[in-house]
One Martini backbone bead per residue (centre of mass of N, CA, C, O) as a GRO file, in nm:
protein
  155
    1MET     BB    1   0.559   3.031   1.618
    2PRO     BB    2   0.506   2.891   1.894
    3ALA     BB    3   0.655   2.921   2.193
    4SER     BB    4   0.651   2.622   2.286
    5ARG     BB    5   0.807   2.519   2.032
    6ALA     BB    6   1.060   2.710   2.045
    7ALA     BB    7   1.157   2.605   2.343
    8LEU     BB    8   1.239   2.349   2.229
    9PRO     BB    9   1.467   2.129   2.214
   10ALA     BB   10   1.666   1.952   2.046
   11PRO     BB   11   1.709   1.651   1.975
   12PRO     BB   12   1.912   1.418   2.036
   13LYS     BB   13   2.141   1.248   1.906
   14GLY     BB   14   1.981   0.929   1.851
   15SER     BB   15   1.709   0.970   1.887
   16LEU     BB   16   1.416   0.857   1.791
   17SER     BB   17   1.337   1.120   1.618
   18GLN     BB   18   1.628   1.083   1.449
   19GLN     BB   19   1.527   0.820   1.326
   20PHE     BB   20   1.449   0.707   1.021
   21CYS     BB   21   1.289   0.449   1.088
   22PHE     BB   22   1.081   0.593   1.272
   23THR     BB   23   0.971   0.793   1.067
   24LEU     BB   24   0.864   0.578   0.870
   25TYR     BB   25   0.679   0.438   1.068
   26ARG     BB   26   0.503   0.686   1.136
   27ALA     BB   27   0.413   0.740   0.845
   28SER     BB   28   0.269   0.472   0.804
   29MET     BB   29   0.069   0.502   1.037
   30ALA     BB   30  -0.059   0.769   0.943
   31MET     BB   31  -0.166   0.662   0.677
   32THR     BB   32  -0.342   0.436   0.787
   33ARG     BB   33  -0.519   0.625   0.964
   34THR     BB   34  -0.623   0.794   0.726
   35TYR     BB   35  -0.750   0.552   0.554
   36LYS     BB   36  -0.940   0.383   0.737
   37PRO     BB   37  -1.220   0.530   0.723
   38MET     BB   38  -1.244   0.502   0.414
   39LEU     BB   39  -1.216   0.191   0.398
   40ASP     BB   40  -1.447   0.123   0.585
   41ALA     BB   41  -1.666   0.254   0.398
   42LEU     BB   42  -1.579   0.037   0.162
   43GLY     BB   43  -1.507  -0.257   0.304
   44ILE     BB   44  -1.185  -0.239   0.345
   45THR     BB   45  -0.857  -0.303   0.358
   46TYR     BB   46  -0.541  -0.219   0.306
   47PRO     BB   47  -0.445  -0.486   0.176
   48GLN     BB   48  -0.682  -0.493  -0.027
   49TYR     BB   49  -0.611  -0.231  -0.168
   50LEU     BB   50  -0.335  -0.328  -0.271
   51VAL     BB   51  -0.440  -0.558  -0.444
   52LEU     BB   52  -0.619  -0.388  -0.627
   53SER     BB   53  -0.385  -0.207  -0.729
   54ALA     BB   54  -0.217  -0.431  -0.856
   55LEU     BB   55  -0.449  -0.519  -1.055
   56GLU     BB   56  -0.472  -0.249  -1.200
   57GLU     BB   57  -0.188  -0.273  -1.330
   58ALA     BB   58  -0.224  -0.618  -1.337
   59ASP     BB   59  -0.427  -0.827  -1.447
   60GLY     BB   60  -0.389  -1.168  -1.353
   61LEU     BB   61  -0.224  -1.228  -1.126
   62SER     BB   62  -0.045  -1.399  -0.930
   63ILE     BB   63   0.003  -1.459  -0.611
   64GLY     BB   64   0.312  -1.428  -0.628
   65ALA     BB   65   0.310  -1.151  -0.778
   66ILE     BB   66   0.162  -0.996  -0.563
   67ALA     BB   67   0.358  -1.048  -0.335
   68GLN     BB   68   0.600  -0.919  -0.473
   69ARG     BB   69   0.478  -0.634  -0.521
   70LEU     BB   70   0.413  -0.613  -0.186
   71ALA     BB   71   0.625  -0.755  -0.004
   72LEU     BB   72   0.507  -1.051   0.037
   73GLU     BB   73   0.356  -1.337   0.116
   74SER     BB   74   0.164  -1.577  -0.020
   75SER     BB   75   0.029  -1.656   0.259
   76THR     BB   76  -0.109  -1.368   0.272
   77ILE     BB   77  -0.271  -1.354  -0.003
   78THR     BB   78  -0.461  -1.597  -0.013
   79PRO     BB   79  -0.675  -1.508   0.206
   80LEU     BB   80  -0.738  -1.239   0.079
   81ALA     BB   81  -0.844  -1.344  -0.194
   82ARG     BB   82  -1.068  -1.514  -0.074
   83ARG     BB   83  -1.226  -1.281   0.061
   84MET     BB   84  -1.255  -1.113  -0.202
   85GLU     BB   85  -1.422  -1.327  -0.349
   86GLN     BB   86  -1.659  -1.335  -0.143
   87ALA     BB   87  -1.698  -1.009  -0.215
   88SER     BB   88  -1.671  -0.980  -0.541
   89LEU     BB   89  -1.375  -0.844  -0.632
   90VAL     BB   90  -1.269  -1.129  -0.717
   91GLN     BB   91  -1.105  -1.380  -0.928
   92ARG     BB   92  -1.017  -1.717  -0.916
   93ARG     BB   93  -0.762  -1.896  -1.113
   94ARG     BB   94  -0.631  -2.145  -1.266
   95GLY     BB   95  -0.370  -2.231  -1.438
   96PRO     BB   96  -0.338  -2.380  -1.748
   97GLU     BB   97  -0.019  -2.463  -1.720
   98ASN     BB   98  -0.063  -2.435  -1.386
   99GLU     BB   99  -0.259  -2.550  -1.127
  100ARG     BB  100  -0.090  -2.424  -0.881
  101GLN     BB  101  -0.162  -2.162  -1.014
  102VAL     BB  102  -0.301  -1.850  -0.906
  103HIS     BB  103  -0.525  -1.625  -1.044
  104VAL     BB  104  -0.615  -1.270  -1.042
  105TRP     BB  105  -0.931  -1.099  -1.087
  106LEU     BB  106  -1.119  -0.846  -1.163
  107THR     BB  107  -1.415  -0.728  -1.104
  108ASP     BB  108  -1.658  -0.508  -1.144
  109SER     BB  109  -1.667  -0.444  -0.840
  110GLY     BB  110  -1.363  -0.390  -0.809
  111LYS     BB  111  -1.348  -0.158  -1.013
  112ALA     BB  112  -1.554   0.025  -0.872
  113LEU     BB  113  -1.401   0.049  -0.606
  114LEU     BB  114  -1.147   0.180  -0.721
  115ARG     BB  115  -1.288   0.440  -0.811
  116ARG     BB  116  -1.362   0.513  -0.508
  117CYS     BB  117  -1.042   0.532  -0.418
  118SER     BB  118  -0.934   0.806  -0.542
  119CYS     BB  119  -0.951   0.984  -0.272
  120LEU     BB  120  -0.700   0.896  -0.114
  121GLY     BB  121  -0.473   1.062  -0.251
  122GLU     BB  122  -0.605   1.337  -0.216
  123THR     BB  123  -0.618   1.333   0.092
  124MET     BB  124  -0.317   1.298   0.145
  125GLN     BB  125  -0.227   1.557   0.015
  126GLN     BB  126  -0.392   1.757   0.180
  127ARG     BB  127  -0.289   1.658   0.470
  128SER     BB  128   0.024   1.706   0.413
  129GLY     BB  129   0.075   1.997   0.257
  130LEU     BB  130   0.150   1.900  -0.024
  131SER     BB  131   0.230   1.897  -0.322
  132GLU     BB  132   0.232   1.702  -0.589
  133GLU     BB  133   0.535   1.742  -0.648
  134GLU     BB  134   0.641   1.688  -0.360
  135LEU     BB  135   0.521   1.404  -0.328
  136THR     BB  136   0.663   1.281  -0.574
  137ALA     BB  137   0.954   1.338  -0.480
  138LEU     BB  138   0.937   1.184  -0.215
  139ASN     BB  139   0.867   0.911  -0.335
  140ARG     BB  140   1.118   0.880  -0.510
  141ARG     BB  141   1.322   0.891  -0.275
  142LEU     BB  142   1.210   0.647  -0.118
  143GLN     BB  143   1.252   0.444  -0.347
  144GLN     BB  144   1.559   0.466  -0.343
  145VAL     BB  145   1.598   0.361  -0.059
  146VAL     BB  146   1.463   0.087  -0.100
  147ASP     BB  147   1.640  -0.010  -0.334
  148ARG     BB  148   1.908   0.000  -0.171
  149LEU     BB  149   1.828  -0.190   0.055
  150ASP     BB  150   1.759  -0.431  -0.124
  151ALA     BB  151   2.039  -0.453  -0.255
  152ALA     BB  152   2.194  -0.503   0.014
  153LEU     BB  153   2.009  -0.774   0.060
  154GLY     BB  154   1.945  -0.919  -0.225
  155THR     BB  155   1.623  -0.841  -0.335
   0.00000   0.00000   0.00000
């Protein structure tokens, strides 16, 4: 360890760097910054990538179901889906049983773009310095924290 790092005192208890919420915030920001150049090269934003990923799990989801899956509001997903349809990545269709419900389907172009996105996870793993097993375990642990926080909030 470099001497300059070893000489630094531990941050005081309760300082910003010791707060779990701040560490999660910084981790999220670092991930977004890591993904951004790759997503820019693909011509999509991070929220659009998340919508594509949700549809890869279950194509034909309603706007509301996508919003729920991504923990966002439907009013956030609607304009995203509209822009993605204009880019030929998805197709929106009204539900046959309820015309107020809009379902979103991946197009062939959207599916092809998703295949090109596979490098994102690989890049994140490499840059994190964690093994696949370590990253999977960390993800599982963070999911437990999120589930517990959601349960405490009644969501």
